mmCIF file of C-alpha atoms in Angstrom:
data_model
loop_
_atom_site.group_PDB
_atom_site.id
_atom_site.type_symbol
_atom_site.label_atom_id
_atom_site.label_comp_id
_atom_site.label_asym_id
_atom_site.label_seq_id
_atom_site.Cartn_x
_atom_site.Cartn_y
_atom_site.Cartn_z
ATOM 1 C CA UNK B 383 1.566 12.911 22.068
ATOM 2 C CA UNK B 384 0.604 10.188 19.231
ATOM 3 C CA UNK B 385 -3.039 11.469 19.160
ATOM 4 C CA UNK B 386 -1.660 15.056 18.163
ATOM 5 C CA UNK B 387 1.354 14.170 15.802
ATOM 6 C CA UNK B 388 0.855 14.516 11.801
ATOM 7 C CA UNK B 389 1.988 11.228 10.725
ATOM 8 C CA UNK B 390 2.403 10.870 7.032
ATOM 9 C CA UNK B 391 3.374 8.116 4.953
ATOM 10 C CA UNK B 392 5.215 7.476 2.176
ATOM 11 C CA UNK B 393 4.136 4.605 -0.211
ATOM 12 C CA UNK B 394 6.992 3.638 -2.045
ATOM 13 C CA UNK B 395 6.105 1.148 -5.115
ATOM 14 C CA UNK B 396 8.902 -0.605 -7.199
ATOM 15 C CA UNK B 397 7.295 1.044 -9.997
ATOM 16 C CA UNK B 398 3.981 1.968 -10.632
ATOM 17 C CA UNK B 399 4.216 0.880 -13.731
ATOM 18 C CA UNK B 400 0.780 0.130 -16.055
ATOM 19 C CA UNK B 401 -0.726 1.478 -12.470
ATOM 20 C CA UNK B 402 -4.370 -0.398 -12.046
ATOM 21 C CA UNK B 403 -6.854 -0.944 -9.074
ATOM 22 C CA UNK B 404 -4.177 -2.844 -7.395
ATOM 23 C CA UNK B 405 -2.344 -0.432 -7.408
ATOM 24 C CA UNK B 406 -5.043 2.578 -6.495
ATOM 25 C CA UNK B 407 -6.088 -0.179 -3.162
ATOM 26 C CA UNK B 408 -2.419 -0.355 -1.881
ATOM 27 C CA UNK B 409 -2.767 3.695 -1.476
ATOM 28 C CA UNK B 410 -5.912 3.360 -0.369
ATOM 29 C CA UNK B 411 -5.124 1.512 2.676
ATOM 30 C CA UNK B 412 -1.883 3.454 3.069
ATOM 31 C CA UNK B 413 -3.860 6.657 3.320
ATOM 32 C CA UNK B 414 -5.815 4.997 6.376
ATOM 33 C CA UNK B 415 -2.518 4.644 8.141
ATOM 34 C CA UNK B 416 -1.922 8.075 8.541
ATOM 35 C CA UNK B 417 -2.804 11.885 7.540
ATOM 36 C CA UNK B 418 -1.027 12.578 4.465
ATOM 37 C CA UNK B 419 -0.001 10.544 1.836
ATOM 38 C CA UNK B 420 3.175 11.313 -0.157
ATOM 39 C CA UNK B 421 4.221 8.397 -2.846
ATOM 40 C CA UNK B 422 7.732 8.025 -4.306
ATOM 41 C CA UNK B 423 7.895 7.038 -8.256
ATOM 42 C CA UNK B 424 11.014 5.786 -9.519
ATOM 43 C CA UNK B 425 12.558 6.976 -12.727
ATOM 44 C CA UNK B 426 13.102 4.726 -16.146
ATOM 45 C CA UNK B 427 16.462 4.330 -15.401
ATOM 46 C CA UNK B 428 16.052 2.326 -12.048
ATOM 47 C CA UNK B 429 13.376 0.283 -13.100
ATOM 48 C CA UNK B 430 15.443 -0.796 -16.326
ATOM 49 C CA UNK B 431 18.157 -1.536 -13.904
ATOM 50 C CA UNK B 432 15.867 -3.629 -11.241
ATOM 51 C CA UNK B 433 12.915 -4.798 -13.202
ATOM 52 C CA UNK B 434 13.376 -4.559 -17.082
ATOM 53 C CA UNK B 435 11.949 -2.220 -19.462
ATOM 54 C CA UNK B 436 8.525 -0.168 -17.714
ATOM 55 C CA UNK B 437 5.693 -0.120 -20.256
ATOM 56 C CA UNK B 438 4.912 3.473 -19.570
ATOM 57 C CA UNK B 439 7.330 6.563 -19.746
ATOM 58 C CA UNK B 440 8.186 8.061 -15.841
ATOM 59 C CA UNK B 441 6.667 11.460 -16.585
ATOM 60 C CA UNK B 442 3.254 9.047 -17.954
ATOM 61 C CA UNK B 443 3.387 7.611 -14.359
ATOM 62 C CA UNK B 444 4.057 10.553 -12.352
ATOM 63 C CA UNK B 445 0.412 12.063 -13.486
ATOM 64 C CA UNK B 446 -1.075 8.528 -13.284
ATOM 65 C CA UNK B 447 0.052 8.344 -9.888
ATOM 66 C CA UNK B 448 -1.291 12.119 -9.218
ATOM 67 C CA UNK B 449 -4.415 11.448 -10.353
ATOM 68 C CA UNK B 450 -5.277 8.749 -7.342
ATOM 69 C CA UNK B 451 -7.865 10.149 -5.429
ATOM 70 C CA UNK B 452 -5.740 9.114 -2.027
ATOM 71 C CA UNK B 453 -2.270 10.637 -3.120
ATOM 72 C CA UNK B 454 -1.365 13.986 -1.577
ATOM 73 C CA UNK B 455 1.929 14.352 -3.049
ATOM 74 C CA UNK B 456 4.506 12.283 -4.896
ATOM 75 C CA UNK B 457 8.231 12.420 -4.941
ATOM 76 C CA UNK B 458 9.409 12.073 -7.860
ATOM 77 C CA UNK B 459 12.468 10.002 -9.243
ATOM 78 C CA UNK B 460 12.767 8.217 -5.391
ATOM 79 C CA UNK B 461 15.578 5.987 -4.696
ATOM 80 C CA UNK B 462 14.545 1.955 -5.949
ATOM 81 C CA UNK B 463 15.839 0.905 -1.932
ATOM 82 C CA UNK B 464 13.847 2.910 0.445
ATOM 83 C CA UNK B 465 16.156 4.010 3.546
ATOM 84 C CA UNK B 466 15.711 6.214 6.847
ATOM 85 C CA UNK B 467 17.124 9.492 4.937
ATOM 86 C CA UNK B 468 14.727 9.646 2.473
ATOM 87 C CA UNK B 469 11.474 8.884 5.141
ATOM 88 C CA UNK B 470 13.771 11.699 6.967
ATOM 89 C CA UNK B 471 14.408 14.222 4.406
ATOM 90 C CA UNK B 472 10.627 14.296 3.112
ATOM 91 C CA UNK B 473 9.547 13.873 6.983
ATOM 92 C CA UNK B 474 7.816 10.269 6.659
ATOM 93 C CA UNK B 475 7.016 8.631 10.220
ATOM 94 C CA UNK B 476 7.423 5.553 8.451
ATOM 95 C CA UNK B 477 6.714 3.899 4.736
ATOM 96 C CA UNK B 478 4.086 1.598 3.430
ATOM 97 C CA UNK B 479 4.446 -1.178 1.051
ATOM 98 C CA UNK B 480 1.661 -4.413 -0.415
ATOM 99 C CA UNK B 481 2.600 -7.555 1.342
ATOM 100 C CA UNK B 482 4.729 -8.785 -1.042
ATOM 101 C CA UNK B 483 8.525 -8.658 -1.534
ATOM 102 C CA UNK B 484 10.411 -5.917 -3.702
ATOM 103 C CA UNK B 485 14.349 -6.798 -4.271
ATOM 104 C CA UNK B 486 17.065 -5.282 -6.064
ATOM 105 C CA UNK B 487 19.062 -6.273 -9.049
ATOM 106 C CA UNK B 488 20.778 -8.501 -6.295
ATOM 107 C CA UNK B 489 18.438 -10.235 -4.623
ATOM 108 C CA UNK B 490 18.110 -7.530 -1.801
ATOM 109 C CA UNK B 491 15.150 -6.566 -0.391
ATOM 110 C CA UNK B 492 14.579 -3.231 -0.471
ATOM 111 C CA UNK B 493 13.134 -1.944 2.813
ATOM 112 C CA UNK B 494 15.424 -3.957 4.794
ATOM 113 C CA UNK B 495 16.819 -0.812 6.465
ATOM 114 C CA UNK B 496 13.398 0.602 7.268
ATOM 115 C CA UNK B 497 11.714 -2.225 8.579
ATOM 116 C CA UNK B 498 14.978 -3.312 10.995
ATOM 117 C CA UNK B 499 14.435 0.398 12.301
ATOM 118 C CA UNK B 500 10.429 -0.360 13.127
ATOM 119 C CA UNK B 501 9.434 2.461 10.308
ATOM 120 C CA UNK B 502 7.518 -0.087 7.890
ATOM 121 C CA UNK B 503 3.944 -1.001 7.342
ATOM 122 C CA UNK B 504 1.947 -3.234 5.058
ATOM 123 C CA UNK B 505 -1.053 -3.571 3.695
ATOM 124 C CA UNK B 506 -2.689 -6.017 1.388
ATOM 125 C CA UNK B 507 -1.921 -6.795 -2.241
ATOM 126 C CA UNK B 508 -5.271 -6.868 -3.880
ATOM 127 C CA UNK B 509 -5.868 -10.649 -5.549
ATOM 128 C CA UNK B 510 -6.089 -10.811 -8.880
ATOM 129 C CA UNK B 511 -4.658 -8.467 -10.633
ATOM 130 C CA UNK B 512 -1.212 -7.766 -11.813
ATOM 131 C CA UNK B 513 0.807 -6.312 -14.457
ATOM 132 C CA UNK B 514 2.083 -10.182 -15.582
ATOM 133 C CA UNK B 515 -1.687 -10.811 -16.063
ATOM 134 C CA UNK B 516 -2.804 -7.860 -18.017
ATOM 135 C CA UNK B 517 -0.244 -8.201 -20.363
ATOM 136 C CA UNK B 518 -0.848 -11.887 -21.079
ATOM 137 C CA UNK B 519 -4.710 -10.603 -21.432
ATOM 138 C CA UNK B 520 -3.412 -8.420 -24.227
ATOM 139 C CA UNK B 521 -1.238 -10.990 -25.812
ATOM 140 C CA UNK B 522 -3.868 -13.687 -25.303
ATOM 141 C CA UNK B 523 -5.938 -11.946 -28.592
ATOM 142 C CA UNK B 524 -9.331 -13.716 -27.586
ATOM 143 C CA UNK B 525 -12.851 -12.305 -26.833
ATOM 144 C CA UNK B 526 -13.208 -14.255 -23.483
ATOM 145 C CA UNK B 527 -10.114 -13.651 -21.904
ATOM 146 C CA UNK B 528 -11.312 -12.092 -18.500
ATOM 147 C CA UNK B 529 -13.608 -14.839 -17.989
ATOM 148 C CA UNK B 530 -11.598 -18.137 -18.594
ATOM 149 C CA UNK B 531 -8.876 -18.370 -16.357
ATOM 150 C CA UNK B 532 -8.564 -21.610 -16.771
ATOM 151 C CA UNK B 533 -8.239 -21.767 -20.546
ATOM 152 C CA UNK B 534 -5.207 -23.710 -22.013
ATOM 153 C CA UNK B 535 -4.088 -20.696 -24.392
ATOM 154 C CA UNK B 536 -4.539 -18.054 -21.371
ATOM 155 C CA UNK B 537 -2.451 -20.641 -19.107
ATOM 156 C CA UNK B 538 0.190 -21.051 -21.795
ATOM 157 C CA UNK B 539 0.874 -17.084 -21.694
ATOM 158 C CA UNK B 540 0.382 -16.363 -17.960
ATOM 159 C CA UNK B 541 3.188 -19.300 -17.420
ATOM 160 C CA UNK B 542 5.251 -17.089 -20.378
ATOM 161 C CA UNK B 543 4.892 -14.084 -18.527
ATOM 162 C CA UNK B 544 4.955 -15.336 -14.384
ATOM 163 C CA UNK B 545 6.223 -18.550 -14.211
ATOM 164 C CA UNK B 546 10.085 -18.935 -13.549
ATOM 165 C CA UNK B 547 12.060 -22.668 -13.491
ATOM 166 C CA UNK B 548 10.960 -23.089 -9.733
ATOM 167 C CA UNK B 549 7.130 -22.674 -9.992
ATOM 168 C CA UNK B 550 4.816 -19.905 -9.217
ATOM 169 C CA UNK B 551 5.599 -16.833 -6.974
ATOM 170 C CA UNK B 552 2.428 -16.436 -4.828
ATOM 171 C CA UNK B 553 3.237 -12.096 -5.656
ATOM 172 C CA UNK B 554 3.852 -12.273 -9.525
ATOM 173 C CA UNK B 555 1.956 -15.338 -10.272
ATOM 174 C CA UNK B 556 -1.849 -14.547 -11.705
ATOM 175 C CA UNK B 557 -4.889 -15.173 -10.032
ATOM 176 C CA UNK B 558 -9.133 -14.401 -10.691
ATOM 177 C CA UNK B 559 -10.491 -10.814 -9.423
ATOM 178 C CA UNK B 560 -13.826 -11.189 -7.419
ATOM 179 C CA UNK B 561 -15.520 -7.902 -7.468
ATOM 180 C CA UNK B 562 -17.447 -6.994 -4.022
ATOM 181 C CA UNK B 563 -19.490 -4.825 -2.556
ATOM 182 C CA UNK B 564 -17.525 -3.982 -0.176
ATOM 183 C CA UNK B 565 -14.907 -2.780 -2.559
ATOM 184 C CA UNK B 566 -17.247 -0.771 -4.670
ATOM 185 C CA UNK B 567 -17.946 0.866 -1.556
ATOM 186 C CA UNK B 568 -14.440 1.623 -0.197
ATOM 187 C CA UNK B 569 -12.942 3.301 -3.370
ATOM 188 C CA UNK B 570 -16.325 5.067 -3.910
ATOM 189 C CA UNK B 571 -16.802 8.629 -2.951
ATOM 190 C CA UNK B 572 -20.198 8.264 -1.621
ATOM 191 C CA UNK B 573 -21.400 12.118 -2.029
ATOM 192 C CA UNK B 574 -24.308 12.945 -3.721
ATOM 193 C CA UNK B 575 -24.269 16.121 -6.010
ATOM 194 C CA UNK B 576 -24.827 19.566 -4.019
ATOM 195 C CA UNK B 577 -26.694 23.094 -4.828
ATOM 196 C CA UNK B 578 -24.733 24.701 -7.623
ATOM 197 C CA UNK B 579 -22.745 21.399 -8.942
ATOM 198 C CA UNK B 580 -22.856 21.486 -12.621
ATOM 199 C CA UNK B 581 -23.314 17.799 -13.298
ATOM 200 C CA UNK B 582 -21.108 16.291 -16.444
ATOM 201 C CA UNK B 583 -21.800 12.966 -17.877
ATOM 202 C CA UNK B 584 -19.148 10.767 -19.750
ATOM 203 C CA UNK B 585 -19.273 7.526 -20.988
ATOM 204 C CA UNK B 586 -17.064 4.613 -22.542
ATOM 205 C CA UNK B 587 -15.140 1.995 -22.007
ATOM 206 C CA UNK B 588 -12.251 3.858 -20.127
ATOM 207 C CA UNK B 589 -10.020 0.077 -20.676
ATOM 208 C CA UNK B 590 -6.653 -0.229 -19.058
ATOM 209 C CA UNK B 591 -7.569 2.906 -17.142
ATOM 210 C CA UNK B 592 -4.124 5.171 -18.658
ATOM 211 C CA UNK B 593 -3.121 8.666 -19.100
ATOM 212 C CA UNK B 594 -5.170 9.492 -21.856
ATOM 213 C CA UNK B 595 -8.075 8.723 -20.074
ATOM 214 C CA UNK B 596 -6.983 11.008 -16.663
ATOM 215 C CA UNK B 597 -5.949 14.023 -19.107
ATOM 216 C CA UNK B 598 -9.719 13.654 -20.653
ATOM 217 C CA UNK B 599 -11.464 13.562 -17.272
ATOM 218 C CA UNK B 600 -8.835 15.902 -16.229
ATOM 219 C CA UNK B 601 -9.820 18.648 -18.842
ATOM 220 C CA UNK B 602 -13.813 17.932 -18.498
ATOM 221 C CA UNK B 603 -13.681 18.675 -14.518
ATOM 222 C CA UNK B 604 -12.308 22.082 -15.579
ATOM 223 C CA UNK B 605 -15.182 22.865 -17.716
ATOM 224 C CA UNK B 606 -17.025 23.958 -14.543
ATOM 225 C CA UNK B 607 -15.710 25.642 -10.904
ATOM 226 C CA UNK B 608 -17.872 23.209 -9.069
ATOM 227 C CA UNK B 609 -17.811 19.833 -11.482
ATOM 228 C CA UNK B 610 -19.599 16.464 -10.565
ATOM 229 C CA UNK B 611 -18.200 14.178 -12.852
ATOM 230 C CA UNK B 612 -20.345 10.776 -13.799
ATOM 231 C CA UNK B 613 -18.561 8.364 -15.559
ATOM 232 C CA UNK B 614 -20.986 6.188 -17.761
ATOM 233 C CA UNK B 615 -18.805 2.791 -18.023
ATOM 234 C CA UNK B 616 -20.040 0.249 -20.570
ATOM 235 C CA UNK B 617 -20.603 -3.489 -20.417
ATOM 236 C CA UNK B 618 -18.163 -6.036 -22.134
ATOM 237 C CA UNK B 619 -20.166 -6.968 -24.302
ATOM 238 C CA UNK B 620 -20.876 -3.599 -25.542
ATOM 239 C CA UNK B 621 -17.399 -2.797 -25.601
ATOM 240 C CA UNK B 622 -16.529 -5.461 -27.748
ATOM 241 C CA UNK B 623 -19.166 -5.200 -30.033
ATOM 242 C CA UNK B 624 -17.692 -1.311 -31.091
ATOM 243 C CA UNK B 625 -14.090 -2.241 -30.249
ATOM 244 C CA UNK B 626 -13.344 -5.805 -31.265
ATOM 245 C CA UNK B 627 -10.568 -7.910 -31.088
ATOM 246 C CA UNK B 628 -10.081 -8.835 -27.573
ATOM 247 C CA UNK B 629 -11.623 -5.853 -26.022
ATOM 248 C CA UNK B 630 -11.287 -4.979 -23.386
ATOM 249 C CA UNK B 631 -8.915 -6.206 -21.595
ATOM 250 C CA UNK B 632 -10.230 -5.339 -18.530
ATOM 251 C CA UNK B 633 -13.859 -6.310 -17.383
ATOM 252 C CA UNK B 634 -16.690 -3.924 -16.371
ATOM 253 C CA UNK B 635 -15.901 -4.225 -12.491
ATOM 254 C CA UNK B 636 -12.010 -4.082 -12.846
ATOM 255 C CA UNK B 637 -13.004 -0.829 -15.010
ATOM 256 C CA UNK B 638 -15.187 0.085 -12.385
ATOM 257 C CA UNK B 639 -12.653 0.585 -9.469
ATOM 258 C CA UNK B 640 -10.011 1.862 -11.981
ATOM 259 C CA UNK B 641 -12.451 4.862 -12.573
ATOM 260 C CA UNK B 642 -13.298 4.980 -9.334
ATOM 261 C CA UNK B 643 -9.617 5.593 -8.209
ATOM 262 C CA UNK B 644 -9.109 8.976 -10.332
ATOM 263 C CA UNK B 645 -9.777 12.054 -8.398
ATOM 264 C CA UNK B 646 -11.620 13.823 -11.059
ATOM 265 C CA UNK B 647 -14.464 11.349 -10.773
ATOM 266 C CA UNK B 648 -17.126 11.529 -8.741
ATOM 267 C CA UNK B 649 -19.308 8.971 -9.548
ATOM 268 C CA UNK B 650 -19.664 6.113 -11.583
ATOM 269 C CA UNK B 651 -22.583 4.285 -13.733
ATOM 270 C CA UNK B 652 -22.043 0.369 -14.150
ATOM 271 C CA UNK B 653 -23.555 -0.899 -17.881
ATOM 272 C CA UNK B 654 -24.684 2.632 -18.509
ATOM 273 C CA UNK B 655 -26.557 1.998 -22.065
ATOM 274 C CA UNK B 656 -24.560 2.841 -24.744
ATOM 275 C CA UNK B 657 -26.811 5.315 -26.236
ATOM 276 C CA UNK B 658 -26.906 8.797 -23.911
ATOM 277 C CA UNK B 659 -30.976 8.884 -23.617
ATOM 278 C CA UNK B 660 -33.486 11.540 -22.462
ATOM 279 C CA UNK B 661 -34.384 9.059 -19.274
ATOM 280 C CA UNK B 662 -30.638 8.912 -18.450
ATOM 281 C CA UNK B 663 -30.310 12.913 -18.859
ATOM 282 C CA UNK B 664 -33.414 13.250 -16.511
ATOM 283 C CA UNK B 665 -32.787 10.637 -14.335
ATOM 284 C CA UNK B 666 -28.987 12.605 -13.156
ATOM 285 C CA UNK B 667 -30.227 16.112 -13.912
ATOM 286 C CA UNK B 668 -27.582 16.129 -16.438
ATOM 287 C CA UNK B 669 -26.187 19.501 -17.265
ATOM 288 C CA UNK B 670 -23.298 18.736 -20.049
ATOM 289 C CA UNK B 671 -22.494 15.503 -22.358
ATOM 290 C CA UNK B 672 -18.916 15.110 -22.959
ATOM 291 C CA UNK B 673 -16.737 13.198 -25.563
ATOM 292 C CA UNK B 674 -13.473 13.349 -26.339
ATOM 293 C CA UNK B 675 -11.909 13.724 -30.218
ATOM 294 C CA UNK B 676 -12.034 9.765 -30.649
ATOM 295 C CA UNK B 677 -14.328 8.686 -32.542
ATOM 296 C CA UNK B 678 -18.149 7.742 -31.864
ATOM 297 C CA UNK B 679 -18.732 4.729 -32.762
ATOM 298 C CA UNK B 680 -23.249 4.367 -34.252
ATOM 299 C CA UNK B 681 -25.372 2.016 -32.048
ATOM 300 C CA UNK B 682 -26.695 -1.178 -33.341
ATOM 301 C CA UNK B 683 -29.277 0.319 -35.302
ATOM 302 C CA UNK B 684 -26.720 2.776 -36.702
ATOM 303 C CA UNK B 685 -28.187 5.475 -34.860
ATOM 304 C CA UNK B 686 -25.980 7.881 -32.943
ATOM 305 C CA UNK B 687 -25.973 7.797 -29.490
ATOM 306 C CA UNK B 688 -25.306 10.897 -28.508
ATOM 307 C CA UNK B 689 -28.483 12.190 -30.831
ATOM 308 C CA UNK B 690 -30.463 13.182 -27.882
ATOM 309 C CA UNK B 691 -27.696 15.486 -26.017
ATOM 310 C CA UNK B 692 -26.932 17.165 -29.332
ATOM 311 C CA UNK B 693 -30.697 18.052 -29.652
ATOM 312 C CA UNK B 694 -30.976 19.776 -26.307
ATOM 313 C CA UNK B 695 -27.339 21.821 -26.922
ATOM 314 C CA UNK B 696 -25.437 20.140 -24.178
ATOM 315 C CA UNK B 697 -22.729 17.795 -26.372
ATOM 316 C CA UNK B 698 -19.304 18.936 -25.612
ATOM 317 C CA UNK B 699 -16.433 17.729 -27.204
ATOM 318 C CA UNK B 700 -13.288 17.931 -25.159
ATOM 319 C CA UNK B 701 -9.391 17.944 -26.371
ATOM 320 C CA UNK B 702 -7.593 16.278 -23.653
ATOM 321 C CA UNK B 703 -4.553 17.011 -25.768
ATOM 322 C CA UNK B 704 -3.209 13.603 -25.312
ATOM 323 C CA UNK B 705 -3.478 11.178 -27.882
ATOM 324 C CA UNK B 706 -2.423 7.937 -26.100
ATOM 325 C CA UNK B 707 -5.047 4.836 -26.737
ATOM 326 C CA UNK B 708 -6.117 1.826 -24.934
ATOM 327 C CA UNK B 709 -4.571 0.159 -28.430
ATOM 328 C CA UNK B 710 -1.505 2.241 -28.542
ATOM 329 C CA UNK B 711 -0.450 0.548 -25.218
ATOM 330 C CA UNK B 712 -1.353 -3.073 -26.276
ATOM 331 C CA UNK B 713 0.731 -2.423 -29.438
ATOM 332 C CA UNK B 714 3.723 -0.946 -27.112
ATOM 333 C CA UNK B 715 3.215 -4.482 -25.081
ATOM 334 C CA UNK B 716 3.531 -6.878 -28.418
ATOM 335 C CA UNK B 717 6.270 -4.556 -29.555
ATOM 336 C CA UNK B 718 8.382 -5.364 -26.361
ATOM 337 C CA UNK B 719 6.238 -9.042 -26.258
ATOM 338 C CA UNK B 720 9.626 -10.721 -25.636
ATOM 339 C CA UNK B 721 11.815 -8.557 -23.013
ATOM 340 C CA UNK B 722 8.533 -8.491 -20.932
ATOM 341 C CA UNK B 723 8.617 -12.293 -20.730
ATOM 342 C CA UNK B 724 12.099 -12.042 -19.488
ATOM 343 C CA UNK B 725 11.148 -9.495 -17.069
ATOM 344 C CA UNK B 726 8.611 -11.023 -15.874
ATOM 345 C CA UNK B 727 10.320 -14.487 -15.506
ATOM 346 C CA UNK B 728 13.710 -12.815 -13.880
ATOM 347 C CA UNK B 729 11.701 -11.203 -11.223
ATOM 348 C CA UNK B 730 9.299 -14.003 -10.483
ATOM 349 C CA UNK B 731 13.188 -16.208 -10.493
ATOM 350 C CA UNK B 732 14.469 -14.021 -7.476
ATOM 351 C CA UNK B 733 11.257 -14.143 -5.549
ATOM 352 C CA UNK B 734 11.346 -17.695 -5.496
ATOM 353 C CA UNK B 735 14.774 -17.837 -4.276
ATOM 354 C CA UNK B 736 13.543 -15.564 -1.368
ATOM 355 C CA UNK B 737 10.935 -17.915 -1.061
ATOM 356 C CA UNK B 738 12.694 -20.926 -0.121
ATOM 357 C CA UNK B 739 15.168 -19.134 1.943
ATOM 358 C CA UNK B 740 12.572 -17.656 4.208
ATOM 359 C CA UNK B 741 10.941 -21.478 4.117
ATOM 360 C CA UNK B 742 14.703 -22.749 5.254
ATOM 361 C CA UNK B 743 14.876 -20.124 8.086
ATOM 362 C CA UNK B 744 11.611 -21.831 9.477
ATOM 363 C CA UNK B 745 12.295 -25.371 9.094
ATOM 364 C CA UNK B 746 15.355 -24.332 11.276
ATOM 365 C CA UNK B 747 13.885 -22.535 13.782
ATOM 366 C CA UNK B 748 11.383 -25.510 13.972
ATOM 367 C CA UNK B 749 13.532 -27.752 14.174
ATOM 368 C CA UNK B 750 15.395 -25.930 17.223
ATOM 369 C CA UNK B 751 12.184 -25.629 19.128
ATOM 370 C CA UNK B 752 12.039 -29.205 19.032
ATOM 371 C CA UNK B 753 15.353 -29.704 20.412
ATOM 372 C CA UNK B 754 14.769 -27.291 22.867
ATOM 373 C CA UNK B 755 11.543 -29.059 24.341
ATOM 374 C CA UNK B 756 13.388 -32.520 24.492
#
């Protein structure tokens, strides 16, 4: 009986690797598939051996995966080709994967096996975002970056970084995010605070949503046995103005889902005001201010922002115990600038070639329907 059977699927990515809100919507729409959600991460060896070099460590992406409010359990170090013994041995009715193609060092796809057998779903990649185009943003070293596409210099790096001899794959190839509504309201919890919730507030930038940032939230929803976690998020503008360079990388409504995404969040304020303010503390019945160890940057008037929180006794500064910055990434991308471009360019290379085979097939086909009517 369908209507009483536990189906579960497992959402197996090639990589997870620099996971992002793309990433975070693929599992969401996997989790509507079924009743439990188990997700295989692949180690640094099989990703070197498929992909290239992954920007982030395997035990970095096992927690990052973990921390996705959708994800019930992950597997980790799962095979690179997905087959019927390993949906069997961790009792998957079937596997889902974005509607794009995944291939092996070879040119194979990888779910060949399960998707000949009828055990495959999809669900939609989410436009505009990639890794290919978050690493040219960080490469790109301008203050506009997230809102000029179109710009010659940003061009010149997204065609480094997803562009192989044969043109663009429609999968690796960059294109704009339009932030919704709708979206907001699909990866957003939508429950209000309840009788005996201590509420925290946080804010920042939270850029290139990473591991520091879960281990932070992480160790702030254990400050309390019943924690309701608001996230304060601040504008771009604002961001840059106590960041600089080309910060951030990400704008306020790609931060917004990222946030969104991580179970220990349960709500999120977009353009909170940089300074933490008495009408902010009253307005969310605010019972604790949290920061972590970083430092806090003054305001414009060189005031500090967290002045008022201080007064009333409720600042908190938390040690996520995890040092990793939004910068230490960006410096781990420039560092590796070069075998990223090849990465990116070898795998873009093979999905082209997969491209024009499948375009081939239906020429052929085509053409043999035609015969077959005259």
């Amino acid at each position: 009986n369908l209507i009483s059977y536990r189906w579960s699927a497992q959402c197996s990515s090639p990589c997870y690797d620099m996971v992002h809100y793309g990433h975070s919507n693929q599992l969401r729409q996997a989790k509507a598939m079924g009743d439990y959600l188990i997700v295989g991460v692949h180690t640094d060896g099989e990703i070197s051996q498929h992909k290239g070099p992954p920007v982030f460590t395997q035990d970095e992406r096992y927690k990052m995966v973990r921390a996705i409010k959708w994800v019930d359990e992950i597997v980790e170090g799962a095979p690179y080709v997905t087959t019927l013994e390993t949906l069997d041995k961790y009792t998957s009715d079937f596997c889902v994967h974005g509607d794009d193609i995944t291939l092996t060092v070879d040119g194979k796809d990888t779910y060949e096996e399960v998707k000949r057998s009828g055990r495959y779903r999809e669900c939609k990649r989410t436009q505009g975002v990639s890794t290919t185009d978050l690493v040219g943003r960080m490469l790109l070293m301008t203050k506009t970056h997230h809102s000029n596409i179109g710009h010659s210099d940003y061009q010149q790096h997204t065609d480094n970084f997803g562009k192989g001899p044969k043109g663009h794959s429609p999968w690796t190839g960059v294109s704009q995010f339009l932030q919704t509504s709708q979206k907001i309201i699909q990866f957003a919890s939508g429950q209000e605070p309840q009788p005996g919730d201590t509420i925290i507030y946080v804010a920042g930038a939270f850029d290139l949503f990473h591991i520091g940032h879960v281990d932070f939230l992480e160790a702030v929803s254990r400050l309390s046995d019943k924690p309701y976690v608001i996230v304060g998020l601040h504008f771009d503008q604002e961001v840059n103005r106590y960041k600089g360079k080309n910060y951030p990388i990400m704008n306020v409504h790609e931060r917004t889902l990222s946030v969104l995404a991580c179970r220990y969040v349960s709500e999120v304020v977009i353009g909170a005001p940089y300074a933490v303010t008495r009408e902010l503390l009253d307005h969310f019945k605010v019972d604790l201010v949290c920061h972590g160890k970083t430092e806090v940057h003054p305001d414009k008037d060189g005031s500090d922002p967290y002045a008022e929180p201080r007064k009333k006794g409720i600042l908190h500064t938390v040690d996520s115990m995890n040092s990793l910055t939004t910068d230490s990434i960006v410096q781990r991308i420039i560092k590796n600038r070069l075998l990223f471009e090849a990465r990116n360019q070898k795998k873009e290379a093979k999905e082209m070639a997969v491209i024009q085979a499948m375009k081939r097939r239906e020429e052929e086909k085509g053409k043999e329907r035609a015969q077959a009517v005259l």
